[in-house]
Coordinates of C-alpha atoms in Angstrom, one line a residue:
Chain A
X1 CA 8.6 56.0 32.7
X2 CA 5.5 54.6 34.2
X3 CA 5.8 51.0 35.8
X4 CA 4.1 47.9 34.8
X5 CA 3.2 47.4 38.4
X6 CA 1.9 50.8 39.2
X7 CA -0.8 51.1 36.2
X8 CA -1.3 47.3 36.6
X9 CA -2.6 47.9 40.3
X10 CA -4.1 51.7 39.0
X11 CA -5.9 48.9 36.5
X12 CA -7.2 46.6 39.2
X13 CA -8.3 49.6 41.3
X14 CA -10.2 51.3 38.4
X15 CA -11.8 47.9 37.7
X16 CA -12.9 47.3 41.1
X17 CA -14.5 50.9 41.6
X18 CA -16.1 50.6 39.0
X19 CA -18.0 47.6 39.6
X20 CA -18.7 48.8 43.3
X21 CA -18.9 52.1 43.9
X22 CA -21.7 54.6 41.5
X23 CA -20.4 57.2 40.0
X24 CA -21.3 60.9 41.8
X25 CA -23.1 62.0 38.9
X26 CA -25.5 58.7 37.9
X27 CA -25.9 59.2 42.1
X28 CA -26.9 62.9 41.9
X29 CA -29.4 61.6 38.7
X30 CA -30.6 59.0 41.1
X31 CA -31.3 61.4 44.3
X32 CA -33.2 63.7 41.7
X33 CA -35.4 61.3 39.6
X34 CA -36.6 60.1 43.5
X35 CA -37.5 63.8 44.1
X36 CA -39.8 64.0 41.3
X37 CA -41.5 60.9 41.1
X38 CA -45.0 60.8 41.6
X39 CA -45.3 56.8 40.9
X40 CA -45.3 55.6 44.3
X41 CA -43.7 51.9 43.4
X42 CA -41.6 53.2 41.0
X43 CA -40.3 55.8 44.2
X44 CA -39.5 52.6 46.0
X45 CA -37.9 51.2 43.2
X46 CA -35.3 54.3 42.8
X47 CA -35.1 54.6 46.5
X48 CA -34.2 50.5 47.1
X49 CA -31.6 51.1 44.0
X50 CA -29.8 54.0 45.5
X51 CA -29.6 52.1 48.9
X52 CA -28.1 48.8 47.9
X53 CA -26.0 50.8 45.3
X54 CA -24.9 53.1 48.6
X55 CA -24.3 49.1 50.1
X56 CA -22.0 48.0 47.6
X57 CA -19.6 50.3 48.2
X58 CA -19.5 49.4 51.8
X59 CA -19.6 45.9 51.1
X60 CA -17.3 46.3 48.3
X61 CA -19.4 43.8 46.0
X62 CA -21.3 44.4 42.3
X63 CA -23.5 47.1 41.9
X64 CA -25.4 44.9 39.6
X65 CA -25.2 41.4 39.4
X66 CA -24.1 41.3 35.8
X67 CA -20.9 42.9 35.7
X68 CA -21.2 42.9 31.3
X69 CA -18.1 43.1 28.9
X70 CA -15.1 44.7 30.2
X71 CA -14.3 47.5 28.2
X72 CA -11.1 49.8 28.4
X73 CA -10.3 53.4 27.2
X74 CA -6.8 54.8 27.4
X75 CA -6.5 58.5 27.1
X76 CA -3.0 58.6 26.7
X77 CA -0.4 61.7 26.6
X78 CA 1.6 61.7 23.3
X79 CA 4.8 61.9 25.1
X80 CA 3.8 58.8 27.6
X81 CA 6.2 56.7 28.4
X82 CA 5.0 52.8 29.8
X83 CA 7.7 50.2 30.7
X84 CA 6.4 47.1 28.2
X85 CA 4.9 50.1 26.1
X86 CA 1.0 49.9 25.2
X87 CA 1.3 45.9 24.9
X88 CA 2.2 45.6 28.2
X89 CA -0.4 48.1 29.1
X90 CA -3.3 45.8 27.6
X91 CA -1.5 42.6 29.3
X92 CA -1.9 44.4 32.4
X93 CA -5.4 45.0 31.9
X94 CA -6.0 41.4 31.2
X95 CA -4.4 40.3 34.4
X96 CA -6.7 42.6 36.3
X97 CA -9.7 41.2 35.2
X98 CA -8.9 37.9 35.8
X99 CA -7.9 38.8 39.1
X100 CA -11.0 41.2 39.8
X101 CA -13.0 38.2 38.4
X102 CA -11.2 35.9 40.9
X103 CA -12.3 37.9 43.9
X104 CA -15.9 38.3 43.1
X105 CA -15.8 41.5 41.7
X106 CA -16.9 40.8 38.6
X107 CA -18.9 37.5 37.6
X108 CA -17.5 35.2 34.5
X109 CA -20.2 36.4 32.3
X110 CA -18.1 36.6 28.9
X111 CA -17.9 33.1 27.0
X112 CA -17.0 32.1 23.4
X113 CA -20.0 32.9 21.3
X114 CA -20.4 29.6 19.8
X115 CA -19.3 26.8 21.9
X116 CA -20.4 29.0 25.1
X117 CA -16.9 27.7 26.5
X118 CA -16.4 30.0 29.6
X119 CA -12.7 30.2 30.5
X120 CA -14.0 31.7 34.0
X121 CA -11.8 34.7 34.0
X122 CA -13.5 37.3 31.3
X123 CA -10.8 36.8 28.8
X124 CA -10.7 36.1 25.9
X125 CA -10.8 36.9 21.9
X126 CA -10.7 40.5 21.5
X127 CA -12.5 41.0 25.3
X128 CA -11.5 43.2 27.0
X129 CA -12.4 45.2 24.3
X130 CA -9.8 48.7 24.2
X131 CA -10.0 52.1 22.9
X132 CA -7.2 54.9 22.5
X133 CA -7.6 58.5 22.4
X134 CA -4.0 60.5 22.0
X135 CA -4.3 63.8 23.4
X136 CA -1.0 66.2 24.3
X137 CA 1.4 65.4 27.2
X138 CA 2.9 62.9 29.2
X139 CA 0.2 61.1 31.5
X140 CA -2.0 58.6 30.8
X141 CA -6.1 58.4 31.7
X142 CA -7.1 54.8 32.1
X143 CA -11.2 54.4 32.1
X144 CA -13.0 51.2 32.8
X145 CA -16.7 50.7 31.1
X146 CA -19.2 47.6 32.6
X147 CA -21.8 47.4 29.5
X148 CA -24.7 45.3 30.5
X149 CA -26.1 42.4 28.9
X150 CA -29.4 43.9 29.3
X151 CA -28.7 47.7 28.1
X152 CA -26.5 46.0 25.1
X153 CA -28.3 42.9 24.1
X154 CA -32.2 44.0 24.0
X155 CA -32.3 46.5 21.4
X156 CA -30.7 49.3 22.9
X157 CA -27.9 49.6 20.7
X158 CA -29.3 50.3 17.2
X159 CA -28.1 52.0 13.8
X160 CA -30.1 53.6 11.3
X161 CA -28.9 56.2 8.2
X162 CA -31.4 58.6 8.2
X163 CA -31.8 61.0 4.9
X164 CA -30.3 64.2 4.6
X165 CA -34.3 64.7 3.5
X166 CA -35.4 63.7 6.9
X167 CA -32.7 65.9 9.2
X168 CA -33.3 65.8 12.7
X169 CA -37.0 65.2 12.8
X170 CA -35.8 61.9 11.1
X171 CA -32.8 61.0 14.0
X172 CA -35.3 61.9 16.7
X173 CA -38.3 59.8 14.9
X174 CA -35.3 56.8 14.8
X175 CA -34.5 57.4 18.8
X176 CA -37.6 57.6 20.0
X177 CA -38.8 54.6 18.0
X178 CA -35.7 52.8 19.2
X179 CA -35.8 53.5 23.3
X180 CA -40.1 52.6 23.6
X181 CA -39.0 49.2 22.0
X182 CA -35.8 48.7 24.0
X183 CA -37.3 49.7 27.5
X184 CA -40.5 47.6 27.1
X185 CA -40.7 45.8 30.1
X186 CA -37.4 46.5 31.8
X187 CA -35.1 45.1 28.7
X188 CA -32.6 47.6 28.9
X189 CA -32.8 48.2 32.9
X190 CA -34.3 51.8 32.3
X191 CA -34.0 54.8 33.3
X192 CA -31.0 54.6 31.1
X193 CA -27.8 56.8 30.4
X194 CA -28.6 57.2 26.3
X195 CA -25.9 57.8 24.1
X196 CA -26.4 59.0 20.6
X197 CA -23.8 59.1 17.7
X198 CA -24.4 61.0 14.7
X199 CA -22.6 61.3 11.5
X200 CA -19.5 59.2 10.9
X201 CA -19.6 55.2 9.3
X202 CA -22.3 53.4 10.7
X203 CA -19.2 52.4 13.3
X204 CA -18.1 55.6 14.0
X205 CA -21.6 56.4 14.9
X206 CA -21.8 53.5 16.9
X207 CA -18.9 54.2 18.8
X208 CA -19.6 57.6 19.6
X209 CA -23.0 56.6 20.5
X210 CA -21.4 53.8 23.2
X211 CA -19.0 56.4 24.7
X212 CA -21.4 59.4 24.6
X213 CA -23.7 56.5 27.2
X214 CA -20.5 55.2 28.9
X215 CA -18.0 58.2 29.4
X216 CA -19.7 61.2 29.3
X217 CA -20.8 62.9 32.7
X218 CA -25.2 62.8 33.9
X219 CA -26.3 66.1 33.3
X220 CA -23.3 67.3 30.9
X221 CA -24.1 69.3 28.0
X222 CA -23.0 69.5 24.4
X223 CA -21.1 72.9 23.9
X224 CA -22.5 72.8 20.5
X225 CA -26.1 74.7 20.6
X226 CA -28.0 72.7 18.1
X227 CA -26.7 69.4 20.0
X228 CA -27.7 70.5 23.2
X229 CA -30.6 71.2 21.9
X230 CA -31.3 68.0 20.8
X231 CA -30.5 66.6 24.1
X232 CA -33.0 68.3 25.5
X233 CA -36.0 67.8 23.5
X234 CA -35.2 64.2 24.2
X235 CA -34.6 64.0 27.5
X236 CA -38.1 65.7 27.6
X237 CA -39.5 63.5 25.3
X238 CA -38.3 60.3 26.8
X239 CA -39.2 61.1 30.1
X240 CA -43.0 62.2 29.3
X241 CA -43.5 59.0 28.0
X242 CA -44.1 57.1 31.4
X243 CA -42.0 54.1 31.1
X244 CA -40.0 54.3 34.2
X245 CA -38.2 52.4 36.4
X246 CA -37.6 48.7 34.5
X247 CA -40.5 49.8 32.4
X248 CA -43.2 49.5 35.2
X249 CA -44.1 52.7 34.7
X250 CA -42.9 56.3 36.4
X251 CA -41.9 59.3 35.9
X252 CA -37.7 58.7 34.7
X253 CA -37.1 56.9 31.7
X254 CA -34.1 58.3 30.8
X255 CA -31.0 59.9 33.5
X256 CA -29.4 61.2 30.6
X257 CA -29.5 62.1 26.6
X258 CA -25.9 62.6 25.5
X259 CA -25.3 63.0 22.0
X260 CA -21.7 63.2 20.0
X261 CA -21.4 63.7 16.5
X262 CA -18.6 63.3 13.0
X263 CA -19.0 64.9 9.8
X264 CA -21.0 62.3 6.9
X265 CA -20.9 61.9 3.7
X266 CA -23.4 63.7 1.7
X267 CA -25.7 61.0 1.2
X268 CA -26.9 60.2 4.5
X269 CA -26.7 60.4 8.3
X270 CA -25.4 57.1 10.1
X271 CA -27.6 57.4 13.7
X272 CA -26.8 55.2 16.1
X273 CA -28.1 54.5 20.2
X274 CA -26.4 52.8 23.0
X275 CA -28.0 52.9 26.4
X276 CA -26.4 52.4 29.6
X277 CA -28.6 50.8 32.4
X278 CA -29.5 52.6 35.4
X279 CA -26.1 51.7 37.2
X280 CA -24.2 53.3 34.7
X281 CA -20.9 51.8 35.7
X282 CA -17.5 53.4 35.2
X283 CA -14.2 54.6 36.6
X284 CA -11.1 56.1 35.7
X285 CA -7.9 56.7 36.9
X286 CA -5.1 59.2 36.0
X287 CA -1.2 58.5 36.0
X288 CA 1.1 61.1 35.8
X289 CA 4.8 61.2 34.5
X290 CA 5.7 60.8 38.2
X291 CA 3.7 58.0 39.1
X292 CA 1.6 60.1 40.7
X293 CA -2.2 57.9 40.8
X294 CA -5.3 59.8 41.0
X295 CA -8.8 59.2 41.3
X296 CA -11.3 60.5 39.1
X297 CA -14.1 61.6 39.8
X298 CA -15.6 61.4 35.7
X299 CA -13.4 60.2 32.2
X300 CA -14.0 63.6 30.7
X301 CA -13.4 61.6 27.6
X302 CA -14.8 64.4 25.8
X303 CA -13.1 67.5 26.6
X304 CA -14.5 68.7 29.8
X305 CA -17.9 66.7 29.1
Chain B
X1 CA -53.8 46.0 43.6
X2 CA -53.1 44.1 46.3
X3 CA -50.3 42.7 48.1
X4 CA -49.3 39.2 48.9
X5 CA -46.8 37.2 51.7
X6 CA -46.4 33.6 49.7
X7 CA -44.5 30.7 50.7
X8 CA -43.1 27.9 48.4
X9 CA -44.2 25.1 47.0
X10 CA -46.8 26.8 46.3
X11 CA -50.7 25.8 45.6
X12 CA -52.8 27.1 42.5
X13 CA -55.3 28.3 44.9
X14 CA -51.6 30.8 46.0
X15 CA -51.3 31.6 42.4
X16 CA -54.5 32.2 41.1
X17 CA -55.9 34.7 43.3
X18 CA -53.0 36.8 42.0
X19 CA -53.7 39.8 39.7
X20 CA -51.5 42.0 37.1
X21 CA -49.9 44.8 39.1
X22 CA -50.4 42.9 42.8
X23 CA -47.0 43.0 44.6
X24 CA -45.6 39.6 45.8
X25 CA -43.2 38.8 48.6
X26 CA -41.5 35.0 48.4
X27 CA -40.2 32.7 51.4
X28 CA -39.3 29.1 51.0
X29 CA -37.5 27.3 48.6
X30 CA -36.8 28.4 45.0
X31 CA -34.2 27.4 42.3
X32 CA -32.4 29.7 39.8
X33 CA -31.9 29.1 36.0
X34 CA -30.8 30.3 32.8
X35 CA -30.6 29.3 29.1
X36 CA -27.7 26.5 29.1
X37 CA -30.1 24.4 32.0
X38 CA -32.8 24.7 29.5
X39 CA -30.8 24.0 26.3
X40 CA -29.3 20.7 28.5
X41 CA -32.8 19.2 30.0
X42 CA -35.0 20.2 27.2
X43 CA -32.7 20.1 23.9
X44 CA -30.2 18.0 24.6
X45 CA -32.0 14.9 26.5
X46 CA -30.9 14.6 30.1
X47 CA -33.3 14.9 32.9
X48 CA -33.9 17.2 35.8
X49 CA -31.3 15.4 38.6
X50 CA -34.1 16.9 41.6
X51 CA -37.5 17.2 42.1
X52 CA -39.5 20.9 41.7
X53 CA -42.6 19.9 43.3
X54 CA -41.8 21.0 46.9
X55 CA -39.6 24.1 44.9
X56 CA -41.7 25.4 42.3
X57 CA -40.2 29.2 42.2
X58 CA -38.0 29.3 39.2
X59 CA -35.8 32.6 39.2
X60 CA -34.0 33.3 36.3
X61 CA -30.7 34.7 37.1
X62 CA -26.9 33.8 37.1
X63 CA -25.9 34.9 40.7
X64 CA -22.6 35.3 41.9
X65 CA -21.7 32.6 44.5
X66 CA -18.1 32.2 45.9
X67 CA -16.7 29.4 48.4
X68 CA -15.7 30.7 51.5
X69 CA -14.5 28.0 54.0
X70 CA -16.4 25.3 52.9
X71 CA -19.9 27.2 52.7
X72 CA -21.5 28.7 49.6
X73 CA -22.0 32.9 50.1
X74 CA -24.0 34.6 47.4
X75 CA -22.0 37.9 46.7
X76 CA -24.9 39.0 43.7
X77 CA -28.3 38.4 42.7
X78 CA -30.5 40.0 40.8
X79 CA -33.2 38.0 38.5
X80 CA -32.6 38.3 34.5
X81 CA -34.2 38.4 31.6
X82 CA -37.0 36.0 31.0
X83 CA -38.1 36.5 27.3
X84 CA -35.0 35.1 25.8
X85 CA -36.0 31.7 27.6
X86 CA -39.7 31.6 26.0
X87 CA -38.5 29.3 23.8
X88 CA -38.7 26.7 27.0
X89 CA -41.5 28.6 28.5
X90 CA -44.0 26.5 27.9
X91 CA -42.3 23.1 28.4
X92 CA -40.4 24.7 31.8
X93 CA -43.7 25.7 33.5
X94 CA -45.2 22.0 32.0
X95 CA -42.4 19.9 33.1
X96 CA -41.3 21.5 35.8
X97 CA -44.4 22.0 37.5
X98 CA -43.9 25.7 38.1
X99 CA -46.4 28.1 39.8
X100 CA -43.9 30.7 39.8
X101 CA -41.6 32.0 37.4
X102 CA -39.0 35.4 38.6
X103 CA -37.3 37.2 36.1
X104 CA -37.2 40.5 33.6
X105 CA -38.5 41.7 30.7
X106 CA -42.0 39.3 31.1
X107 CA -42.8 36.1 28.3
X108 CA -44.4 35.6 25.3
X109 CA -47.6 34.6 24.6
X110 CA -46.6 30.9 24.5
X111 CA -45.4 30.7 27.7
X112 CA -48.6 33.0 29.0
X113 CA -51.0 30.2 27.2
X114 CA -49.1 27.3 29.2
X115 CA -49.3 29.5 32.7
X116 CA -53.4 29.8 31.9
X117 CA -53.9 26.3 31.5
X118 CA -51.3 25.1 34.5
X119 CA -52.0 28.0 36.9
X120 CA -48.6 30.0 37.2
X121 CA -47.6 33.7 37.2
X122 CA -44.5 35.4 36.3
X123 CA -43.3 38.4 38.2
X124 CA -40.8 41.3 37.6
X125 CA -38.4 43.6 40.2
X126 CA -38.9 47.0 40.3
X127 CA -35.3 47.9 41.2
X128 CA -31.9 46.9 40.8
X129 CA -31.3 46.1 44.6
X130 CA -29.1 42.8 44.9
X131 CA -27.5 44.1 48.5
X132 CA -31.1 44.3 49.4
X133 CA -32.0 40.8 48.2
X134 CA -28.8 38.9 49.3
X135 CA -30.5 39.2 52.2
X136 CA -33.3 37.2 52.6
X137 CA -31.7 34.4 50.8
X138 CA -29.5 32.0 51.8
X139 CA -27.7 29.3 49.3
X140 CA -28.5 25.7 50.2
X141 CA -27.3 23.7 47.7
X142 CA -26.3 23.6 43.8
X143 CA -26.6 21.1 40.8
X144 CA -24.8 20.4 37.1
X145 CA -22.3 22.5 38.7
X146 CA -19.3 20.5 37.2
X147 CA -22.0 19.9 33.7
X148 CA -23.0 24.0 33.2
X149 CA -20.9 26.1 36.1
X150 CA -21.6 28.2 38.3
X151 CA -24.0 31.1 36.8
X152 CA -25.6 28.3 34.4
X153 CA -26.3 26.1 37.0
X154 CA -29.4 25.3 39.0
X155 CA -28.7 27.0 42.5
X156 CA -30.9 25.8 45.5
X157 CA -32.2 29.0 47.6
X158 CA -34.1 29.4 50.7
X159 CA -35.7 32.6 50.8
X160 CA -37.0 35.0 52.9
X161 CA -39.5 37.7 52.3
X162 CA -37.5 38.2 48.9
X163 CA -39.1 40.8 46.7
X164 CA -41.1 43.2 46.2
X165 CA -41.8 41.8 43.0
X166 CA -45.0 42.7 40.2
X167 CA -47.2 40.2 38.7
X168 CA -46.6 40.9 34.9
X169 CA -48.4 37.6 33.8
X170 CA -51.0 36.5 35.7
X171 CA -53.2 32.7 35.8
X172 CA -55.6 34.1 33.2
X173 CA -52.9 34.7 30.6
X174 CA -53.1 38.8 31.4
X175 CA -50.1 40.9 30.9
X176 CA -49.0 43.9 32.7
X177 CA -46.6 45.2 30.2
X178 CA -49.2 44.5 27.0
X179 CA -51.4 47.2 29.5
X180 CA -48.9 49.8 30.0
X181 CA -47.7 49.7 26.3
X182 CA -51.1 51.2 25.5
X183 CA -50.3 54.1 27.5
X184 CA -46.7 54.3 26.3
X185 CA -48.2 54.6 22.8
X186 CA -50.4 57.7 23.5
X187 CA -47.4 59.6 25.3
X188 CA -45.4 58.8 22.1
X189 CA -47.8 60.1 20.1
X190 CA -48.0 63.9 22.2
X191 CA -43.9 63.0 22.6
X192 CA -43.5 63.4 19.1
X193 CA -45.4 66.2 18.2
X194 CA -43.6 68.5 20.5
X195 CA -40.8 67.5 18.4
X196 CA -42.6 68.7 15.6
X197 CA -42.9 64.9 14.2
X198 CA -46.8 64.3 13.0
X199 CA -48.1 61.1 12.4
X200 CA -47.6 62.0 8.5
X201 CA -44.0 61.3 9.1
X202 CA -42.5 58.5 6.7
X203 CA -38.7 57.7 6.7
X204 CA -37.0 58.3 3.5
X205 CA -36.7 54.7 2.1
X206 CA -32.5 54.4 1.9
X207 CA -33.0 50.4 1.7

């Protein structure tokens, strides 16, 4: 039996790095889109983002002012046991955003989407938002997501069902169309982590398209050939097209292209996209049986993706 | 493209020298807003409770600001997205006076007409730096505090060398973005047939 106060704290922990401290891989996408860009101002722009991103974890303050909707995604053991169970679990999680918000970790940027009433503390109706994923054994994998206002509210997440007649020329046609109109200017804080969802409801697709941005590792790969394929053709794609750092132009427009996919129906493809912004911000945590807390260093919400 | 040093308040003469893709560098005094400001002067009636014309930066942006023993200390900043104001573009740079306005994603045309005809710019970031920025600015003072809190309201900032920032929208109603979208279009054109995807392409009409 796990305590309530040891995944409450592994909660506050996992919060807290994630809204400080960039993930190694978005770093190594960071140290690698400076190498090879030949847009001097959009060089300094990388460069100045990798050094106060390198600050906040020293200061221990935001990587990016706007510290988004708190989202949660348990990967949790069949066999795991929680004192409280999973209602405690999501209590718990609750607390440690009010608390993180408290401290200045994160700002109190959620608010009720009519009145704009802002209890101050980043809870509220159905936020945090949580996910489960039930996977063999007895330990539980706690991931924390920041989504962005800017990579979530500026046309980054999008759906389309694209024919069975149109295949894949049709869901890159619908991607590509999608990111040039969500990066103009900056909107989604480009170069951006893009997920992709295909197949599945329109929400399945959306889902997987939000995780496959959020969760999955810079510079992973599909196992499945034909989806790493279309990975990279995009990744190409996108970054030929010169949009670049907050859309002033350069070299990087996208860190990543990660697509996930379900089985559809046979009379069309649900397509969906969800960028990340460039800070990409996420953590996760792993509780053994034993209480044992560990660090880690991705989700691998997908397998070992 | 040249490179500027500006202090606020700041003349026309200041603003309308400045070009589309000339990199700016602020001092002086500035102010930070977002939409529920806007909704509460403009859309609801009250009026401004200070004056602009020795402050006429606006930044758009909800920073982080925490009380620590009896001071203000900005723990985030970084300016946000200025199209979804454009609504009060035109009446903010009017009303307000502006020469300046800081924030993402550029303004509409509206807003680009009003700048033309008062003399004000708007200008974008080229990174997401807020450690960088903290800075060279220091928190002086806050209004509607208690009316809007603390990320909606109107935050008093001296600042110091903050930037570098891009003019996107300059005095003769110019816009960097409208520019580089040209570009962007070509690319998207050769982008898209290395996928294979001619300009024949046509979705299949589902609905």
């Amino acid at each position: 039996m796990i305590r309530t106060e040891i995944y409450e704290n592994a909660l506050f922990e996992t919060i807290k790095r994630g809204a400080t401290v960039i993930s190694p891989d978005v770093r190594d996408a960071f140290v690698r889109a400076i190498e090879k860009e030949s847009n001097e101002a959009a060089k300094r722009g990388l460069e100045a983002t990798l050094r106060s991103m390198d600050m906040s974890r020293e200061r221990e303050n935001p990587l990016c002012v706007d510290t988004g909707w708190p989202i949660f995604y348990f990967k949790v053991g069949n066999r795991c046991e929680l004192e409280g169970g999973f209602v405690e679990l999501e209590n718990a999680a609750r607390r440690a955003v009010a608390k993180a918000t408290k401290l200045g970790y994160l700002r109190a940027t959620m608010k009720h989407p009519l009145t704009g009433y802002d209890p101050g503390n980043n809870i509220g109706m159905n936020i945090p938002d949580f996910t489960y994923k039930f996977v063999d054994g007895d330990s539980i994998e706690m991931s924390y997501a920041a989504k962005g206002g800017g990579s979530e509210c500026f046309g980054g997440t999008r759906h389309r069902i694209v024919a069975f007649a149109d295949g894949i020329k049709g869901i890159e046609k619908f991607v590509i169309d999608s990111f040039v109109a969500s990066a103009r200017a900056g909107a989604v804080c480009p170069p951006s982590v893009l997920g992709i969802g295909i197949g599945g409801t329109a929400n399945v697709a959306a889902n997987l398209a939000k995780e496959a941005a959020c969760l999955r590792t810079v510079g992973s790969r599909h196992p499945d050939p034909m989806f790493a394929k279309i990975e990279e053709d995009l990744y190409r794609a996108l970054n030929s097209l010169g949009i670049g750092i907050l859309g002033a132009g350069g070299n990087t427009s996208v860190l990543a292209v990660n697509v996930e996919y379900a089985y559809t129906h046979i009379a069309g493809i649900a397509c969906a996209t969800s960028t990340n912004c460039m800070v990409a911000r996420r953590a996760s945590t792993k509780i053994d049986a034993n209480e044992k807390v560990t660090e880690m260093q991705s989700p691998m919400w997908f397998g070992d993706r | 493209m040249a490179e500027y040093h500006l202090t606020s308040p700041l003349s026309e003469e200041d603003v309308r020298k400045l070009k589309i893709g000339d990199t700016v560098y602020l001092s002086g005094n500035a102010f930070t807003c977002r939409s529920r400001l806007q909704r509460y002067i403009f859309d609801e009636g009250n009026t401004l409770p200070f004056d602009t014309s020795d402050r006429n930066i606006l930044i758009h942006n909800g920073p982080i600001v925490i009380k620590e023993n009896g001071s203000w200390r900005l723990v985030s900043f970084m300016p946000t997205s200025s199209i979804r104001f454009e609504k009060w573009g035109e009446k903010s740079v009017k009303e307000w006076g502006l020469r300046m306005i800081v924030g993402k994603t550029t303004m509409g045309e509206q807003t680009a007409q009003a700048m033309k005809e008062m003399g004000c710019v708007h200008v974008s970031p080229r990174s997401v730096s807020p450690n960088l920025w903290i800075d060279s600015i220091t928190v002086e003072d806050v209004y509607l505090f208690d009316e809007l809190g603390s990320i909606e309201a109107a935050w008093f900032f001296k600042i110091n060398e903050l930037g570098p920032f891009i003019v996107d929208i300059d005095s003769e109603g110019n816009n960097y973005f409208d520019r580089l979208d040209e570009s962007i279009a070509e690319s998207k054109k050769n982008a898209l047939e290395q996928l294979g995807i001619g300009e024949e392409f046509k979705f299949t009409k589902l609905y």
